[in-house]
Coordinates of C-alpha atoms in Angstrom, one line a residue:
Chain A
M656 CA 0.0 -0.2 0.0
S657 CA 1.7 3.7 -0.6
T658 CA 1.8 6.2 2.0
N659 CA -1.2 8.1 -0.2
R660 CA -3.7 5.8 -0.3
Q661 CA -2.5 5.0 3.0
T662 CA -3.5 8.4 3.8
D663 CA -6.6 8.8 1.8
A664 CA -8.2 6.1 3.7
E665 CA -7.2 7.3 7.0
Q666 CA -8.8 10.1 5.6
S667 CA -12.0 8.7 5.0
L668 CA -12.4 7.2 8.3
E669 CA -11.4 10.2 9.9
A670 CA -14.2 11.8 8.9
V671 CA -16.7 8.9 10.1
L672 CA -15.3 9.5 13.2
G673 CA -15.4 12.8 13.4
G674 CA -19.8 12.5 12.9
L675 CA -19.7 10.4 15.5
L676 CA -17.9 12.9 17.8
R677 CA -20.3 15.9 16.4
W678 CA -23.4 13.7 17.6
G679 CA -22.2 12.3 20.3
T680 CA -21.4 15.1 22.0
L681 CA -24.9 16.7 20.4
L682 CA -27.0 13.8 21.7
S683 CA -25.3 14.0 25.5
A684 CA -25.6 17.8 25.7
T685 CA -29.4 17.9 24.9
V686 CA -29.9 14.9 27.3
V687 CA -27.8 17.2 30.0
L688 CA -30.4 19.9 29.0
I689 CA -33.0 18.2 28.8
G690 CA -32.3 16.4 32.7
G691 CA -30.5 19.9 33.6
A692 CA -34.5 21.4 33.4
A693 CA -36.2 19.1 34.9
F694 CA -33.9 19.2 37.8
L695 CA -33.9 23.1 38.6
W696 CA -38.0 22.5 38.0
V697 CA -37.9 20.1 41.0
H698 CA -35.3 21.0 43.4
G699 CA -34.5 24.9 42.1
A700 CA -35.3 26.2 45.0
Q701 CA -33.1 24.3 47.2
P702 CA -29.9 25.8 48.3
P703 CA -27.3 24.0 46.7
H704 CA -25.0 21.0 48.7
Y705 CA -21.7 21.4 46.9
A706 CA -19.7 22.3 49.4
T707 CA -19.7 19.2 51.1
F708 CA -18.6 15.9 49.5
R709 CA -20.6 13.2 50.3
G710 CA -18.2 10.6 48.5
E711 CA -19.3 7.3 47.9
T712 CA -22.9 7.9 50.3
S713 CA -24.4 9.8 47.4
H714 CA -26.5 7.5 44.9
L715 CA -26.3 7.4 41.2
N716 CA -22.7 6.2 41.4
S717 CA -22.8 3.3 38.8
V718 CA -23.7 2.7 35.3
A719 CA -27.0 0.6 36.5
D720 CA -27.7 2.6 38.8
I721 CA -28.0 5.9 36.6
V722 CA -30.2 3.4 33.7
S723 CA -32.7 2.3 36.2
G724 CA -32.8 5.9 37.4
A725 CA -33.3 7.6 34.2
S726 CA -36.0 4.9 33.1
R727 CA -38.0 6.3 36.2
L728 CA -37.0 9.6 34.9
Q729 CA -35.5 10.7 37.5
P730 CA -34.0 14.3 37.1
E731 CA -30.5 13.5 38.0
A732 CA -30.4 10.7 37.0
I733 CA -30.7 11.8 33.3
I734 CA -28.2 14.7 33.8
Q735 CA -25.9 11.2 34.8
L736 CA -27.4 9.7 31.8
G737 CA -26.3 12.7 29.6
L738 CA -22.7 12.4 31.1
L739 CA -22.2 8.8 30.5
L740 CA -22.9 9.4 26.9
L741 CA -20.2 12.2 26.9
V742 CA -17.8 9.5 28.3
A743 CA -19.1 7.0 26.1
T744 CA -18.3 9.4 23.0
P745 CA -14.5 8.7 23.0
I746 CA -14.9 5.0 23.9
A747 CA -17.2 4.5 20.8
R748 CA -14.4 6.5 18.8
V749 CA -11.3 4.3 19.8
I750 CA -13.8 1.3 19.1
G751 CA -14.1 2.3 15.5
A752 CA -10.3 3.0 15.1
L753 CA -10.4 -0.7 16.7
V754 CA -12.8 -2.3 13.9
A755 CA -10.8 -0.1 11.2
F756 CA -7.9 -1.5 11.8
L757 CA -9.5 -5.1 12.1
W758 CA -10.4 -4.8 8.9
R759 CA -7.2 -3.4 7.2
R760 CA -5.6 -6.7 9.2
D761 CA -3.2 -4.0 10.7
R762 CA -2.0 -5.9 13.5
K763 CA 0.2 -3.6 15.9
Y764 CA -2.8 -1.3 15.5
V765 CA -5.1 -4.2 16.8
V766 CA -3.5 -4.2 19.7
I767 CA -2.7 -1.1 20.5
S768 CA -6.1 -0.2 19.7
A769 CA -7.1 -2.8 22.1
L770 CA -5.1 -1.5 25.1
V771 CA -6.9 1.6 25.1
L772 CA -10.2 0.3 25.3
A773 CA -9.3 -2.4 27.6
A774 CA -8.5 0.6 30.1
L775 CA -11.3 2.7 29.5
L776 CA -13.6 -0.5 30.1
Y777 CA -11.9 -0.8 33.1
G778 CA -12.4 2.9 34.2
L779 CA -16.1 2.5 33.2
L780 CA -17.2 -1.1 34.5
A781 CA -14.5 -2.4 37.1
S782 CA -12.6 0.1 38.7
Chain B
M935 CA -18.4 35.5 47.0
D936 CA -20.7 34.5 49.0
V937 CA -22.8 31.7 47.6
A938 CA -24.4 30.4 51.1
G939 CA -27.6 32.4 50.8
L940 CA -28.2 31.1 47.2
T941 CA -30.9 28.4 45.6
I942 CA -29.7 26.1 43.1
W943 CA -31.7 28.0 40.7
Q944 CA -29.2 31.0 41.0
F945 CA -26.2 29.1 41.1
S946 CA -26.4 27.3 38.4
L947 CA -26.7 30.0 36.2
L948 CA -23.9 31.6 37.7
A949 CA -22.2 28.4 37.3
A950 CA -23.2 28.4 33.5
G951 CA -21.9 31.5 33.4
G952 CA -18.1 31.7 34.6
A953 CA -18.0 28.2 32.6
F954 CA -19.0 29.7 29.3
L955 CA -16.2 32.4 29.8
A956 CA -13.8 29.7 30.7
G957 CA -14.7 27.3 27.9
L958 CA -14.9 31.0 25.8
L959 CA -11.6 32.3 26.8
G960 CA -9.9 28.3 27.1
A961 CA -10.8 28.1 23.5
L962 CA -9.4 31.6 22.0
T963 CA -5.8 31.3 23.8
G964 CA -5.5 27.4 23.8
L965 CA -4.7 26.7 27.4
G966 CA -8.0 24.6 27.4
G967 CA -11.4 25.2 29.3
G968 CA -10.2 23.0 32.0
V969 CA -7.6 24.6 33.8
V970 CA -9.7 27.1 35.2
I971 CA -13.0 25.4 35.9
V972 CA -11.7 24.1 38.9
P973 CA -10.0 26.9 40.2
L974 CA -13.1 28.7 39.8
L975 CA -15.7 26.6 41.1
T976 CA -13.4 25.9 44.8
L977 CA -12.1 29.7 45.4
V978 CA -15.0 31.8 44.0
F979 CA -17.8 28.9 44.1
G980 CA -16.9 27.8 47.1
V981 CA -17.4 24.1 45.7
D982 CA -15.9 20.8 47.3
I983 CA -12.5 20.3 45.2
R984 CA -13.5 16.9 44.9
Y985 CA -16.5 17.8 43.3
A986 CA -14.9 20.8 41.0
V987 CA -12.8 17.8 39.6
G988 CA -15.3 16.0 38.6
A989 CA -17.4 18.2 36.7
S990 CA -14.3 20.0 35.1
L991 CA -13.0 16.2 33.5
V992 CA -16.7 15.9 32.3
A993 CA -16.1 19.5 31.0
V994 CA -12.9 18.9 29.1
I995 CA -14.4 15.6 27.4
A996 CA -17.0 17.8 25.9
T997 CA -14.7 20.5 24.7
S998 CA -12.4 17.8 23.4
S999 CA -14.9 15.6 21.1
G1000 CA -16.7 19.2 20.1
A1001 CA -13.2 20.1 19.0
A1002 CA -11.9 17.3 18.0
A1003 CA -14.8 16.8 14.9
A1004 CA -14.0 20.2 13.4
Y1005 CA -10.1 19.4 12.9
V1006 CA -9.9 15.7 11.9
R1007 CA -11.6 17.5 8.7
E1008 CA -8.4 19.2 8.0
G1009 CA -6.6 15.9 8.4
Y1010 CA -3.4 17.1 10.5
T1011 CA -4.6 14.7 13.0
N1012 CA -2.5 11.6 13.5
I1013 CA -4.4 8.8 14.3
R1014 CA -1.7 6.2 14.7
L1015 CA 0.0 8.0 17.1
G1016 CA -2.6 9.4 19.0
L1017 CA -3.8 5.9 19.7
L1018 CA -0.1 4.7 20.6
L1019 CA 0.3 7.7 23.1
E1020 CA -3.1 7.4 24.6
V1021 CA -2.3 3.7 25.6
A1022 CA 0.5 6.2 28.2
T1023 CA -2.4 8.8 28.8
T1024 CA -4.9 6.2 29.6
G1025 CA -3.1 4.5 32.0
G1026 CA -1.9 7.1 33.9
A1027 CA -5.2 8.6 34.1
L1028 CA -6.5 5.7 35.8
T1029 CA -3.5 6.1 37.9
G1030 CA -3.9 9.6 38.3
A1031 CA -8.0 8.8 39.4
M1032 CA -7.2 5.7 41.5
L1033 CA -4.0 8.5 43.3
A1034 CA -6.7 11.5 43.6
I1035 CA -9.0 9.7 46.0
G1036 CA -6.2 9.0 48.5
T1037 CA -4.8 12.3 48.0
S1038 CA -5.4 15.2 50.8
A1039 CA -7.4 18.1 48.8
N1040 CA -4.5 20.9 49.9
V1041 CA -2.1 18.4 48.4
I1042 CA -3.9 18.3 45.4
A1043 CA -4.7 22.3 45.6
V1044 CA -0.9 23.3 45.5
I1045 CA 0.2 20.5 42.4
F1046 CA -3.3 22.2 40.8
G1047 CA -1.2 25.4 41.3
L1048 CA 2.0 24.5 39.9
V1049 CA 0.4 22.3 36.9
L1050 CA -1.2 26.2 36.1
L1051 CA 1.6 28.2 36.2
F1052 CA 3.1 25.9 33.9
S1053 CA 0.9 26.1 31.6
A1054 CA 0.1 29.7 31.8
Y1055 CA 3.8 30.4 31.4
F1056 CA 3.7 28.0 28.2
S1057 CA 0.9 29.3 26.4
I1058 CA 2.8 33.1 26.4
K1059 CA 6.0 31.8 25.6
G1060 CA 4.5 29.6 22.3
V1061 CA 6.6 27.2 20.6
P1062 CA 8.5 28.6 17.1
E1063 CA 7.7 25.9 13.4
R1064 CA 10.7 24.0 13.2
P1065 CA 12.0 21.5 9.5
A1066 CA 11.1 18.1 9.3
E1067 CA 13.9 16.1 10.2
E1068 CA 15.4 13.6 7.2
S1069 CA 16.4 10.5 9.7
P1070 CA 14.2 7.7 10.1
D1071 CA 13.8 6.5 13.9
R1072 CA 13.4 2.6 14.4
V1073 CA 11.0 2.3 17.1
A1074 CA 8.7 5.2 15.0
T1075 CA 9.1 3.0 11.5
W1076 CA 8.2 -0.1 12.9
L1077 CA 5.1 1.8 14.1
A1078 CA 4.4 3.6 10.6
L1079 CA 3.9 6.8 12.9
D1080 CA 5.6 9.1 10.5
S1081 CA 2.9 11.2 8.6
S1082 CA 2.3 14.4 6.9
Y1083 CA -0.3 17.6 7.0
P1084 CA -1.6 19.5 4.3
T1085 CA -0.4 22.7 3.9
P1086 CA -1.1 25.9 1.2
E1087 CA 1.8 24.2 -0.9
G1088 CA 0.3 21.0 -0.8
R1089 CA 1.1 18.4 1.9
Q1090 CA 4.0 18.3 4.1
T1091 CA 5.1 15.3 5.7
Y1092 CA 7.5 14.1 9.0
R1093 CA 9.1 12.1 10.9
V1094 CA 8.6 11.5 14.5
R1095 CA 11.4 10.5 16.9
H1096 CA 12.3 9.5 20.6
V1097 CA 9.0 7.6 20.6
P1098 CA 9.7 5.6 24.0
A1099 CA 10.7 9.2 25.7
G1100 CA 7.4 10.9 24.3
F1101 CA 5.3 8.0 25.7
G1102 CA 7.1 8.5 29.3
L1103 CA 6.2 12.0 29.5
M1104 CA 2.5 11.2 28.3
Y1105 CA 2.1 8.3 30.9
G1106 CA 2.8 11.9 33.3
A1107 CA 0.1 14.1 31.3
G1108 CA -2.2 11.0 32.2
V1109 CA -1.8 10.9 35.8
L1110 CA -2.0 14.6 36.1
S1111 CA -5.5 14.5 34.1
G1112 CA -7.2 12.0 36.2
L1113 CA -5.6 13.7 39.6
L1114 CA -6.5 17.2 38.3
G1115 CA -9.4 16.3 36.2
I1116 CA -7.7 18.3 33.5
G1117 CA -7.1 17.8 29.9
S1118 CA -3.2 18.8 30.3
G1119 CA -2.9 19.7 26.6
A1120 CA 0.2 21.4 27.8
L1121 CA 2.0 18.8 29.0
K1122 CA 0.8 16.9 25.8
V1123 CA 2.3 19.4 23.1
L1124 CA 5.1 19.4 24.8
A1125 CA 5.8 15.7 24.8
M1126 CA 5.6 15.5 21.0
D1127 CA 6.7 19.4 19.7
R1128 CA 9.6 19.4 21.8
V1129 CA 10.7 15.4 23.0
M1130 CA 8.7 13.9 19.2
R1131 CA 10.0 16.9 17.0
I1132 CA 6.1 17.0 15.7
P1133 CA 4.9 19.8 13.6
F1134 CA 3.0 22.3 16.1
K1135 CA -0.5 21.4 13.7
A1136 CA -0.1 18.2 13.9
S1137 CA 0.4 18.2 17.8
T1138 CA -2.2 20.7 19.1
T1139 CA -4.9 18.4 17.3
T1140 CA -3.5 15.1 17.9
S1141 CA -3.0 16.1 21.4
N1142 CA -6.6 17.6 21.6
F1143 CA -7.7 13.9 19.9
M1144 CA -6.7 12.1 22.8
I1145 CA -7.4 14.6 25.9
G1146 CA -11.4 13.4 25.8
V1147 CA -9.7 9.4 25.3
T1148 CA -7.8 10.3 28.3
A1149 CA -10.9 12.2 30.5
A1150 CA -12.9 9.4 29.6
A1151 CA -10.5 6.6 31.1
S1152 CA -10.6 8.5 34.6
A1153 CA -14.4 9.6 34.3
G1154 CA -15.5 6.1 35.6
V1155 CA -13.4 5.9 38.9
Y1156 CA -15.1 9.2 39.8
L1157 CA -18.0 8.1 38.9
H1158 CA -17.9 5.3 41.1
R1159 CA -16.1 7.4 44.1
G1160 CA -19.0 10.0 43.8
Y1161 CA -17.0 13.1 42.3
L1162 CA -19.5 13.5 39.6
D1163 CA -22.3 15.5 40.9
P1164 CA -25.2 15.7 38.7
G1165 CA -26.8 18.8 39.7
L1166 CA -23.2 20.7 39.8
A1167 CA -21.5 19.5 36.3
M1168 CA -25.2 20.0 34.2
P1169 CA -24.4 24.1 34.4
V1170 CA -20.6 23.4 34.0
V1171 CA -20.6 21.1 31.2
L1172 CA -23.5 22.9 29.1
G1173 CA -21.5 26.7 29.7
V1174 CA -18.4 25.1 29.0
L1175 CA -19.3 23.6 25.8
A1176 CA -21.0 26.5 24.3
G1177 CA -17.8 28.7 25.4
A1178 CA -15.4 26.5 23.7
T1179 CA -17.9 26.4 20.8
L1180 CA -18.1 30.0 20.3
G1181 CA -14.1 30.6 21.0
S1182 CA -13.6 28.4 18.4
R1183 CA -15.5 30.0 15.8
L1184 CA -13.9 34.0 16.9
L1185 CA -10.3 32.0 16.6
A1186 CA -10.0 31.6 12.6
R1187 CA -10.8 35.8 12.7
G1188 CA -8.3 38.0 14.7
N1189 CA -5.2 37.9 16.9
V1190 CA -5.2 36.6 20.1
D1191 CA -2.0 37.4 21.7
I1192 CA -3.1 40.1 23.9
L1193 CA -6.0 38.3 25.2
R1194 CA -3.7 35.3 26.0
L1195 CA -1.1 37.4 27.9
I1196 CA -4.6 39.0 29.4
F1197 CA -5.6 35.0 30.3
A1198 CA -2.2 33.8 31.2
V1199 CA -1.7 36.8 33.9
L1200 CA -5.6 35.8 35.0
V1201 CA -4.6 32.1 35.6
S1202 CA -1.4 32.6 37.3
A1203 CA -3.4 35.2 39.7
L1204 CA -5.5 31.7 40.4
A1205 CA -2.8 29.7 40.3
L1206 CA -1.0 31.3 43.6
Q1207 CA -4.3 31.3 45.0
M1208 CA -5.1 27.7 44.8
I1209 CA -1.2 27.6 45.9
V1210 CA -1.6 29.5 48.7
N1211 CA -4.7 28.4 50.3
G1212 CA -3.6 24.5 49.7
L1213 CA -0.1 25.4 51.8
R1214 CA -2.9 27.0 54.5
G1215 CA -4.8 23.7 54.6
T1216 CA -8.0 25.9 54.0
F1217 CA -9.0 23.4 51.5

């Protein structure tokens, strides 16, 4: 494969992955905005509590809790769902790169993309 | 500012406004919105530093993804190099996020201040464009890292050098990102530009590409430890994203040297305040 053709293929891959980033960001911002509006509607008149750290005693700190809370339309869970989508956007991009390298049988970069993906999934699901 | 008497409504509006300005100035000056979010929330709004770091981190992901979408079309981003270095930055980010949990807020504040000072200095000093070097590097060749970027005279090729040293520095950038909830853009560009000898345009766009992935690695750890408060993250993320989007549109139009200098002075003042408060133990 010549350097130029490789560059062309990478450019078109980039266009697809670039679109993924844009739409992912837009979708997450919309979900955060909807959850935020509902949150302000319900809790807007209360005083904020951000000066005191509650840490792990606070709810909504696992993917399962967020999904179940959002399905019951809890405003704070909807915001967290939007934040999760935001975190998922770069992860989807790495998956896209992994698939592209698999398709091109570029073994070194299949391994490299898989390592990055493993670190991301570890942080999100296992840590 | 006395935020004790505010309601969530008022607090959210003020925080969104501050985050908007942070995103706008961060995009215009190239420093990134993340570096001022944490000092703004802690020093001005009295937010616990752990919540501030969590909100800042997700805002960093939002701006990175938004900006990367625009950059990749132009063809400057070196995807292979970005992915390779992300192995180091994500590993570092997981380490940093786990270190953050056991580290006192005051120590984090002092480290934060020092990194801010470095970023501010780096942003005014700037980086000169250098001609591509000719001799191939063994590791870079094996990993097919050499690439090219568009110029008015056609595509300019460049060679990547000192891959192991760059990889090591990227691990450090990842640790700081996970520890402080920032993108570590300045350190990433330093590693790519100065050490790996990558042209400025390619290193800034590749750095931005990596920032979102790096931050996503530590975001999971933050989530499980309760650092992500939805009520606080909401105005911060939306404000920074709106500001950064406007900033990157405006950036194409004018000279920002004076603005960059003013912002660097402001950032340095915030940095010193973080260090002083951290040393006094008031975080």
